[in-house]
Amino acid sequence: MGYAAFAERMGQVNDILNAKSILGWDARTMMPPGGAETRAKQLATLSVLARDHLVADETRSLLDKAEAEVSGLPADSVERTICAQTREAIDYHLRIPADLVRRRAETGSIGQDIWARARADDDFMSFAPVLEETVSLNREMAEHIGYSAHPYDALMHRFEPGETVASLKTLFATLREGMLPLLRAIAEKEGPRFDFLQRPFPKDQQLAFGLKMAERVGYDLNRGRLDTTVHPFEVSFTRNDVRITTRVVEDWMPACLFGSLHEAGHALYEQYCDPAFTRTPLATDLVGLYAVGGVSFGAHESQSRLFENHVGRSREFWELNFAEAQATFPDQLSDIDAETFWRAVNRVAPGFIRVEADELTYDFHIMLRVDIEAALIDGSLKVADLPEAWNAKIKEYLGLDVPNNRLGVLQDVHWSSGQIGTFCNYTIGNVMAGQLFEVATKDAAVAEGMASANYVPLREWMTEHVHRHGRRYSRNQLLEKATGRALDPAPYIAHLTAKYSEIYGI
Amino acid sequence: MGYAAFAERMGQVNDILNAKSILGWDARTMMPPGGAETRAKQLATLSVLARDHLVADETRSLLDKAEAEVSGLPADSVERTICAQTREAIDYHLRIPADLVRRRAETGSIGQDIWARARADDDFMSFAPVLEETVSLNREMAEHIGYSAHPYDALMHRFEPGETVASLKTLFATLREGMLPLLRAIAEKEGPRFDFLQRPFPKDQQLAFGLKMAERVGYDLNRGRLDTTVHPFEVSFTRNDVRITTRVVEDWMPACLFGSLHEAGHALYEQYCDPAFTRTPLATDLVGLYAVGGVSFGAHESQSRLFENHVGRSREFWELNFAEAQATFPDQLSDIDAETFWRAVNRVAPGFIRVEADELTYDFHIMLRVDIEAALIDGSLKVADLPEAWNAKIKEYLGLDVPNNRLGVLQDVHWSSGQIGTFCNYTIGNVMAGQLFEVATKDAAVAEGMASANYVPLREWMTEHVHRHGRRYSRNQLLEKATGRALDPAPYIAHLTAKYSEIYGI
């Protein structure tokens, strides 16, 4: 009875956070323009309510009783894990003063407007003061959250628990060591042809094909739907309603296709969480106050990148599925073969904009941001020196001269919304995807499925080893159970090396 | 300060109820089928939260301070009205035991399944026990809410405050006296041709034309959108986001067109509420826990019926707009003229089903339901005798023999969801629409607009006299301010008599 009452209370927290997610999805897909201002207030109220409902005296009293009731169970039982995670989250929120949360939200809401104007005008200095304030507020947050080595570690905790500046330093060095030579070698070679991807591909057929490929890798439309937005995303309102969006560019066919596969990968993580975890903290990020079943942003990204890149950009996938692409787009693809298509969608092209980056250069955009954020937080980099530091790194990694701050330091929305500490998960996700895919494809059924366009065994392997666990285990516990070791970049580097060596004849 | 803090608290109640409305809209328009079960829990949690947030000690303490601060203002000032309405709503909710609310919700949720099966099987007796329970729970509700003359008065309070069994008895008698002779006379005459309305009208054009007519009467798409659902409805998430739905029947063109106009009429009430009332109790039904700006369900229905029937089914409207209908549907309407179209969409055809009833017979469906509900609640009618009582009234009013309970007492969803007391607003709305339209069209600008397909002056008149006031005045106060008198059925009866006399040559 004690535990059941506590569980129902936590179900309500999950309900509130799912309601917030639904309002957010609606705002990005369906809401008429006039609704923006009052929608922001509705979202803010649900945020405050969720936090207050979680830390309320009543929740804590129910938690006390629940803990007493389940104290005889093993420490790693679902019930005790839920109690422990809830207590940790309540402690986390109580450490952060309500006033600081409010000031950060206010700065974020002012910041977005200032940033949008600064970016339009290519005027970094008009954004600098609010960025200074954001850095200062996040530094204050870090002190309240607590850390042992670096204040940036505290900020990453909400997105990638356990990751630290120190651990990332090692990881990034290994990645650079493996990837920079590859990038340098590619720069010397002629790239594959890709002109045909820029032919006009009708919107409706692009969406139909994107959705078909999403369903092929396992996305369940009975518990999902696809819409279009400027920036694709996935969001879940319990495992029973997991929605994805994509974008359509008429003369750039990969945008819709790989956007759909990427978000479908995210969606699988949510759709195949253990149904018993629905409305529990194992499907709720109580620290970040977000209803999600994935254990970290990096773990989530591992599933999107795995289905986008390891599956969707593989030679084997197009050997088996290209005929269907041709049937959907006869006017655009009848003179192209599977091999040419596969090479084209793997073309490497260093550029300034992170969200447009290819599989190989993407991580360099991430490394530069993480290093810069950590330096801003520990004070070793001043906001005023940010553009120079940014541009130097782009030159060092990608060999490009940043022509203006719109193509440089002003490109991302993240800082303007008050968030610092969010970037590392993209690279963590790539590394995890490599590691999980290597082990999964050693399974005979998975390998056989991959060779016959049957992606059910792969999805089932991921469900068994990743999806179903929700937030029960930490990211590294999950990796150890699934692959026998913690985060290891070797398979990812091997994957990149093998693929690009072949395509570029290195 | 005291009042401002109270107002922000009430803004949060409004936010929660708007969030609930958004989840409800999404469930009916966008949600994949798998999401139903968890969505029901999310909606239930938001209901409980809104009620708890309203009656919480903190709200009551803020209300005490706010009342003290505004005690020097006039009693009918916005601030004192808001305080008084909030106190009344809190008292209302505190009178109803939480356990009763829970039992009624449970019976409602079980009831819908049982009703759906009973209707499919035409088996009233399998629905009777849960209806008995519903009647008993509503009787219990009535005792807690309180009433002076009849327990049914207490149940109508949430939907049509101030309306009573006694007041409706007088109103219904007057309506019957005016309308039954008309109905009898029409039965003797040959009806207008309407065959062309059953030609195939393509879905996309129907939607485009319905939306165009909705915009023509004033619906603002910058703060709205149109979707399709099985049953059309309107819902608002503040005046800044007011959505409508309609349904499309390929071979029954009036369904989409008049559905759109009807819901647009509802939408205008919300879109043109005073912006200063946004997030206040004057745009929140604190008794019914529903974020709505209209003062009663009947007042709301007056706007939908006014734009559907007094505008959209008027000869003048089609004299001015029929050319556009022809341009949209050349294959279907080129051989028809405006006069023939106007007559066809005003055809009277007594039938069994309320939601398919024409303008003249609709009220008889309502009168029968209201009388039956009141008799069930005061015990003068037993559930077991319900089909017989129903069928006798259909025979008396419409001259039809009900062949089975699916076409009779089992047709409406309302009772199965636990609701009793909701029906009178449809007829109140018709009566109010007649009264408001009569006075509005005495205004020169309104009359001139109606004669030139410019519906802005009419919409502005309604905004000035109805929409902008939100829930500030009671329904009868509103009517007295707008028309100089309380609810009066004479204009409505005169409207029906004039129109049908002309069409049927009586």
Short mmCIF file of C-alpha atoms in Angstrom, two decimals, chain B residues 3-332:
data_model
loop_
_atom_site.label_atom_id
_atom_site.label_comp_id
_atom_site.label_asym_id
_atom_site.label_seq_id
_atom_site.Cartn_x
_atom_site.Cartn_y
_atom_site.Cartn_z
CA TYR B 3 -4.46 40.89 -5.84
CA ALA B 4 -1.61 40.38 -8.34
CA ALA B 5 -0.37 37.25 -6.55
CA PHE B 6 -3.92 35.88 -6.45
CA ALA B 7 -4.37 36.67 -10.15
CA GLU B 8 -1.17 34.80 -11.03
CA ARG B 9 -2.38 31.81 -9.01
CA MET B 10 -5.67 31.85 -10.93
CA GLY B 11 -3.65 32.17 -14.14
CA GLN B 12 -2.04 28.85 -13.24
CA VAL B 13 -5.46 27.23 -12.77
CA ASN B 14 -6.35 28.51 -16.23
CA ASP B 15 -3.06 27.17 -17.62
CA ILE B 16 -3.74 23.69 -16.22
CA LEU B 17 -7.27 23.64 -17.64
CA ASN B 18 -6.02 24.85 -21.01
CA ALA B 19 -3.38 22.11 -20.95
CA LYS B 20 -6.18 19.64 -20.32
CA SER B 21 -8.12 21.05 -23.28
CA ILE B 22 -5.07 20.72 -25.52
CA LEU B 23 -4.67 17.07 -24.50
CA GLY B 24 -8.36 16.54 -25.23
CA TRP B 25 -8.14 18.19 -28.66
CA ASP B 26 -5.05 16.16 -29.50
CA ALA B 27 -6.77 12.94 -28.43
CA ARG B 28 -9.63 13.62 -30.84
CA THR B 29 -7.60 14.88 -33.80
CA MET B 30 -3.97 13.74 -33.78
CA MET B 31 -3.30 10.97 -31.27
CA PRO B 32 -2.39 7.54 -32.61
CA PRO B 33 -4.82 4.82 -31.44
CA GLY B 34 -2.34 3.26 -29.03
CA GLY B 35 -2.21 6.42 -26.92
CA ALA B 36 -5.76 6.27 -25.56
CA GLU B 37 -5.19 4.50 -22.26
CA THR B 38 -2.32 6.62 -20.96
CA ARG B 39 -3.94 9.79 -22.31
CA ALA B 40 -6.98 9.08 -20.11
CA LYS B 41 -4.69 9.00 -17.07
CA GLN B 42 -2.99 12.26 -18.08
CA LEU B 43 -6.38 13.95 -18.45
CA ALA B 44 -7.54 12.61 -15.09
CA THR B 45 -4.38 13.88 -13.39
CA LEU B 46 -4.81 17.37 -14.85
CA SER B 47 -8.45 17.43 -13.66
CA VAL B 48 -7.44 16.55 -10.14
CA LEU B 49 -4.55 19.04 -10.20
CA ALA B 50 -6.74 21.89 -11.41
CA ARG B 51 -9.34 21.24 -8.73
CA ASP B 52 -6.68 20.86 -6.02
CA HIS B 53 -4.82 23.98 -7.17
CA LEU B 54 -8.09 25.93 -7.01
CA VAL B 55 -9.20 24.82 -3.55
CA ALA B 56 -5.69 24.69 -2.02
CA ASP B 57 -5.00 26.55 1.22
CA GLU B 58 -2.57 28.76 -0.68
CA THR B 59 -5.26 29.89 -3.13
CA ARG B 60 -7.69 30.60 -0.33
CA SER B 61 -5.11 32.59 1.58
CA LEU B 62 -4.26 34.59 -1.57
CA LEU B 63 -7.97 35.13 -2.15
CA ASP B 64 -8.42 36.48 1.39
CA LYS B 65 -5.64 39.01 0.79
CA ALA B 66 -6.94 39.92 -2.65
CA GLU B 67 -10.45 40.50 -1.30
CA ALA B 68 -9.08 42.76 1.40
CA GLU B 69 -7.09 44.72 -1.17
CA VAL B 70 -9.99 45.30 -3.58
CA SER B 71 -12.75 45.77 -0.99
CA GLY B 72 -12.90 49.49 -1.80
CA LEU B 73 -13.74 48.92 -5.45
CA PRO B 74 -17.33 48.78 -6.73
CA ALA B 75 -19.04 45.42 -6.22
CA ASP B 76 -19.35 44.94 -9.99
CA SER B 77 -15.70 45.78 -10.73
CA VAL B 78 -13.74 43.15 -12.59
CA GLU B 79 -11.55 42.49 -9.56
CA ARG B 80 -14.41 41.99 -7.10
CA THR B 81 -16.34 39.91 -9.62
CA ILE B 82 -13.32 37.64 -10.03
CA CYS B 83 -12.90 37.30 -6.28
CA ALA B 84 -16.59 36.53 -5.80
CA GLN B 85 -16.68 33.96 -8.59
CA THR B 86 -13.55 32.28 -7.25
CA ARG B 87 -14.95 32.07 -3.75
CA GLU B 88 -18.22 30.65 -5.06
CA ALA B 89 -16.37 28.02 -7.09
CA ILE B 90 -14.15 27.00 -4.19
CA ASP B 91 -17.22 26.63 -1.98
CA TYR B 92 -18.90 24.58 -4.72
CA HIS B 93 -16.00 22.15 -4.99
CA LEU B 94 -15.53 21.84 -1.24
CA ARG B 95 -19.19 20.86 -0.90
CA ILE B 96 -18.69 17.83 -3.14
CA PRO B 97 -16.85 14.94 -1.47
CA ALA B 98 -13.71 13.82 -3.37
CA ASP B 99 -14.97 10.25 -3.09
CA LEU B 100 -18.16 11.14 -4.97
CA VAL B 101 -16.18 12.82 -7.75
CA ARG B 102 -14.06 9.68 -8.02
CA ARG B 103 -17.06 7.32 -8.06
CA ARG B 104 -18.79 9.39 -10.71
CA ALA B 105 -15.66 9.42 -12.89
CA GLU B 106 -15.34 5.64 -12.50
CA THR B 107 -18.98 4.99 -13.35
CA GLY B 108 -18.58 7.29 -16.35
CA SER B 109 -15.54 5.46 -17.59
CA ILE B 110 -17.15 2.02 -17.18
CA GLY B 111 -20.45 3.37 -18.52
CA GLN B 112 -19.13 4.38 -21.92
CA ASP B 113 -18.04 0.85 -22.78
CA ILE B 114 -21.27 -0.68 -21.53
CA TRP B 115 -23.33 1.89 -23.42
CA ALA B 116 -21.36 1.38 -26.66
CA ARG B 117 -22.05 -2.36 -26.48
CA ALA B 118 -25.69 -1.91 -25.44
CA ARG B 119 -26.26 0.45 -28.36
CA ALA B 120 -24.57 -1.92 -30.82
CA ASP B 121 -26.74 -4.79 -29.55
CA ASP B 122 -29.89 -2.64 -29.14
CA ASP B 123 -30.07 -3.97 -25.58
CA PHE B 124 -31.31 -1.27 -23.22
CA MET B 125 -31.52 -3.60 -20.23
CA SER B 126 -27.77 -4.18 -20.27
CA PHE B 127 -27.27 -0.41 -19.95
CA ALA B 128 -30.00 0.08 -17.35
CA PRO B 129 -27.97 -0.85 -14.22
CA VAL B 130 -25.15 1.62 -14.94
CA LEU B 131 -27.73 4.29 -15.78
CA GLU B 132 -29.46 3.61 -12.44
CA GLU B 133 -26.09 4.14 -10.78
CA THR B 134 -25.51 7.33 -12.76
CA VAL B 135 -28.90 8.70 -11.74
CA SER B 136 -28.22 7.83 -8.13
CA LEU B 137 -24.76 9.46 -8.15
CA ASN B 138 -26.16 12.60 -9.76
CA ARG B 139 -28.94 12.75 -7.21
CA GLU B 140 -26.25 12.55 -4.54
CA MET B 141 -24.33 15.34 -6.32
CA ALA B 142 -27.46 17.49 -6.34
CA GLU B 143 -27.87 17.13 -2.59
CA HIS B 144 -24.28 18.29 -2.01
CA ILE B 145 -24.54 21.17 -4.48
CA GLY B 146 -27.85 22.28 -3.01
CA TYR B 147 -31.07 23.64 -4.58
CA SER B 148 -34.32 25.26 -3.51
CA ALA B 149 -37.02 23.66 -5.65
CA HIS B 150 -35.82 20.68 -7.69
CA PRO B 151 -32.64 18.55 -7.51
CA TYR B 152 -32.25 18.84 -11.28
CA ASP B 153 -31.72 22.59 -10.84
CA ALA B 154 -28.49 21.81 -8.99
CA LEU B 155 -27.26 19.63 -11.86
CA MET B 156 -27.96 22.30 -14.48
CA HIS B 157 -26.01 24.87 -12.47
CA ARG B 158 -22.67 23.76 -13.90
CA PHE B 159 -23.89 24.19 -17.49
CA GLU B 160 -26.63 26.84 -17.37
CA PRO B 161 -26.45 28.68 -14.05
CA GLY B 162 -29.80 30.04 -12.95
CA GLU B 163 -31.90 27.80 -15.15
CA THR B 164 -34.47 25.69 -13.29
CA VAL B 165 -37.06 23.03 -13.97
CA ALA B 166 -39.72 25.67 -13.28
CA SER B 167 -38.28 28.26 -15.69
CA LEU B 168 -37.82 25.64 -18.40
CA LYS B 169 -41.40 24.42 -17.99
CA THR B 170 -42.68 27.86 -18.94
CA LEU B 171 -40.16 28.28 -21.74
CA PHE B 172 -40.87 24.87 -23.27
CA ALA B 173 -44.63 25.43 -23.14
CA THR B 174 -44.25 28.67 -25.06
CA LEU B 175 -41.98 27.05 -27.61
CA ARG B 176 -44.34 24.14 -28.16
CA GLU B 177 -47.24 26.50 -28.53
CA GLY B 178 -45.40 28.39 -31.24
CA MET B 179 -43.62 25.55 -32.97
CA LEU B 180 -45.98 22.57 -32.95
CA PRO B 181 -48.58 24.23 -35.23
CA LEU B 182 -45.75 25.09 -37.61
CA LEU B 183 -44.53 21.52 -37.59
CA ARG B 184 -48.05 20.19 -38.15
CA ALA B 185 -48.58 22.57 -41.06
CA ILE B 186 -45.25 21.63 -42.66
CA ALA B 187 -46.17 17.94 -42.44
CA GLU B 188 -49.08 18.64 -44.80
CA LYS B 189 -46.88 20.29 -47.43
CA GLU B 190 -44.43 19.02 -49.97
CA GLY B 191 -40.83 19.81 -49.03
CA PRO B 192 -38.27 21.59 -51.22
CA ARG B 193 -36.00 19.55 -53.51
CA PHE B 194 -32.64 18.66 -51.98
CA ASP B 195 -31.36 15.85 -54.24
CA PHE B 196 -28.41 17.94 -55.45
CA LEU B 197 -26.99 18.17 -51.90
CA GLN B 198 -26.41 14.41 -52.19
CA ARG B 199 -24.21 14.62 -55.26
CA PRO B 200 -20.56 13.73 -54.63
CA PHE B 201 -18.73 16.80 -53.27
CA PRO B 202 -14.93 16.26 -53.05
CA LYS B 203 -13.56 16.37 -49.52
CA ASP B 204 -10.81 18.96 -50.06
CA GLN B 205 -13.15 21.44 -51.73
CA GLN B 206 -15.73 20.96 -48.99
CA LEU B 207 -13.13 21.75 -46.34
CA ALA B 208 -11.79 24.74 -48.25
CA PHE B 209 -15.30 26.15 -48.74
CA GLY B 210 -16.30 25.51 -45.12
CA LEU B 211 -13.17 27.29 -43.92
CA LYS B 212 -13.73 30.18 -46.32
CA MET B 213 -17.26 30.69 -44.99
CA ALA B 214 -15.98 30.43 -41.39
CA GLU B 215 -13.42 33.14 -42.14
CA ARG B 216 -16.09 35.22 -43.88
CA VAL B 217 -18.11 35.44 -40.65
CA GLY B 218 -14.98 36.48 -38.74
CA TYR B 219 -13.03 33.38 -37.67
CA ASP B 220 -9.38 34.41 -37.31
CA LEU B 221 -6.98 31.75 -38.59
CA ASN B 222 -3.98 33.49 -37.05
CA ARG B 223 -5.50 32.30 -33.77
CA GLY B 224 -7.23 29.19 -35.03
CA ARG B 225 -7.20 26.11 -37.24
CA LEU B 226 -9.69 23.69 -38.77
CA ASP B 227 -9.43 19.90 -38.60
CA THR B 228 -11.82 17.05 -39.19
CA THR B 229 -13.35 14.76 -36.55
CA VAL B 230 -16.29 12.36 -36.33
CA HIS B 231 -18.22 14.87 -34.22
CA PRO B 232 -17.42 18.55 -34.89
CA PHE B 233 -16.44 20.70 -31.92
CA GLU B 234 -14.77 23.95 -30.91
CA VAL B 235 -12.19 24.29 -28.16
CA SER B 236 -10.06 27.18 -26.99
CA PHE B 237 -6.68 27.37 -25.28
CA THR B 238 -7.08 31.07 -24.43
CA ARG B 239 -8.48 33.53 -26.99
CA ASN B 240 -5.16 33.28 -28.84
CA ASP B 241 -5.68 29.69 -29.96
CA VAL B 242 -9.26 28.71 -30.73
CA ARG B 243 -9.67 25.58 -32.85
CA ILE B 244 -12.63 24.15 -34.68
CA THR B 245 -13.34 20.85 -36.35
CA THR B 246 -15.92 19.76 -38.86
CA ARG B 247 -16.88 16.52 -40.56
CA VAL B 248 -17.09 15.79 -44.27
CA VAL B 249 -19.75 13.58 -45.82
CA GLU B 250 -19.05 13.25 -49.54
CA ASP B 251 -22.72 12.93 -50.50
CA TRP B 252 -24.18 15.33 -47.94
CA MET B 253 -22.63 18.71 -48.54
CA PRO B 254 -24.38 20.58 -45.69
CA ALA B 255 -22.55 18.55 -42.99
CA CYS B 256 -19.15 20.19 -43.53
CA LEU B 257 -20.45 23.64 -44.44
CA PHE B 258 -22.85 24.13 -41.55
CA GLY B 259 -20.55 22.26 -39.16
CA SER B 260 -17.84 24.81 -39.99
CA LEU B 261 -20.18 27.78 -39.56
CA HIS B 262 -21.58 26.40 -36.31
CA GLU B 263 -18.16 25.86 -34.76
CA ALA B 264 -16.92 29.19 -36.11
CA GLY B 265 -19.78 30.83 -34.20
CA HIS B 266 -18.54 29.17 -31.00
CA ALA B 267 -15.00 30.22 -31.87
CA LEU B 268 -15.89 33.90 -32.26
CA TYR B 269 -17.12 33.96 -28.66
CA GLU B 270 -13.67 32.86 -27.51
CA GLN B 271 -11.54 34.78 -30.02
CA TYR B 272 -13.16 38.10 -29.19
CA CYS B 273 -13.22 37.86 -25.41
CA ASP B 274 -11.58 40.90 -23.79
CA PRO B 275 -7.80 40.25 -23.99
CA ALA B 276 -7.51 41.60 -20.43
CA PHE B 277 -9.49 38.55 -19.26
CA THR B 278 -6.92 36.07 -20.61
CA ARG B 279 -5.78 33.64 -17.85
CA THR B 280 -8.37 35.06 -15.45
CA PRO B 281 -11.50 33.44 -13.99
CA LEU B 282 -13.49 35.55 -16.49
CA ALA B 283 -12.12 33.16 -19.12
CA THR B 284 -12.29 30.07 -16.89
CA ASP B 285 -15.29 28.01 -15.83
CA LEU B 286 -14.09 27.36 -12.28
CA VAL B 287 -17.20 25.37 -11.37
CA GLY B 288 -17.07 23.07 -14.40
CA LEU B 289 -13.23 23.18 -14.42
CA TYR B 290 -13.03 24.07 -18.08
CA ALA B 291 -11.07 26.90 -19.69
CA VAL B 292 -13.77 28.76 -21.57
CA GLY B 293 -14.70 32.42 -22.03
CA GLY B 294 -18.42 31.93 -22.69
CA VAL B 295 -20.70 32.58 -19.72
CA SER B 296 -22.90 29.48 -20.08
CA PHE B 297 -23.28 26.58 -22.46
CA GLY B 298 -26.52 28.15 -23.69
CA ALA B 299 -24.86 31.51 -24.31
CA HIS B 300 -22.11 29.70 -26.22
CA GLU B 301 -24.66 27.82 -28.29
CA SER B 302 -26.38 31.11 -29.09
CA GLN B 303 -23.30 32.19 -31.04
CA SER B 304 -22.93 28.92 -32.93
CA ARG B 305 -26.63 28.78 -33.82
CA LEU B 306 -26.70 32.45 -34.75
CA PHE B 307 -23.90 32.09 -37.29
CA GLU B 308 -25.09 28.69 -38.49
CA ASN B 309 -28.82 29.40 -38.77
CA HIS B 310 -29.61 33.11 -38.69
CA VAL B 311 -26.66 33.95 -40.93
CA GLY B 312 -25.75 30.75 -42.75
CA ARG B 313 -29.26 29.49 -43.50
CA SER B 314 -30.68 32.88 -44.45
CA ARG B 315 -31.91 33.65 -47.94
CA GLU B 316 -29.78 36.83 -47.97
CA PHE B 317 -26.60 34.91 -47.22
CA TRP B 318 -27.04 32.67 -50.24
CA GLU B 319 -28.16 35.45 -52.51
CA LEU B 320 -24.74 36.98 -51.82
CA ASN B 321 -22.53 33.91 -51.45
CA PHE B 322 -24.02 31.23 -53.68
CA ALA B 323 -21.94 32.26 -56.69
CA GLU B 324 -18.89 31.34 -54.66
CA ALA B 325 -20.37 27.96 -53.79
CA GLN B 326 -20.99 27.41 -57.49
CA ALA B 327 -17.43 28.44 -58.36
CA THR B 328 -16.10 25.95 -55.80
CA PHE B 329 -18.44 23.16 -56.92
CA PRO B 330 -19.14 23.75 -60.62
CA ASP B 331 -19.94 20.09 -61.35
CA GLN B 332 -22.38 19.87 -58.48
#
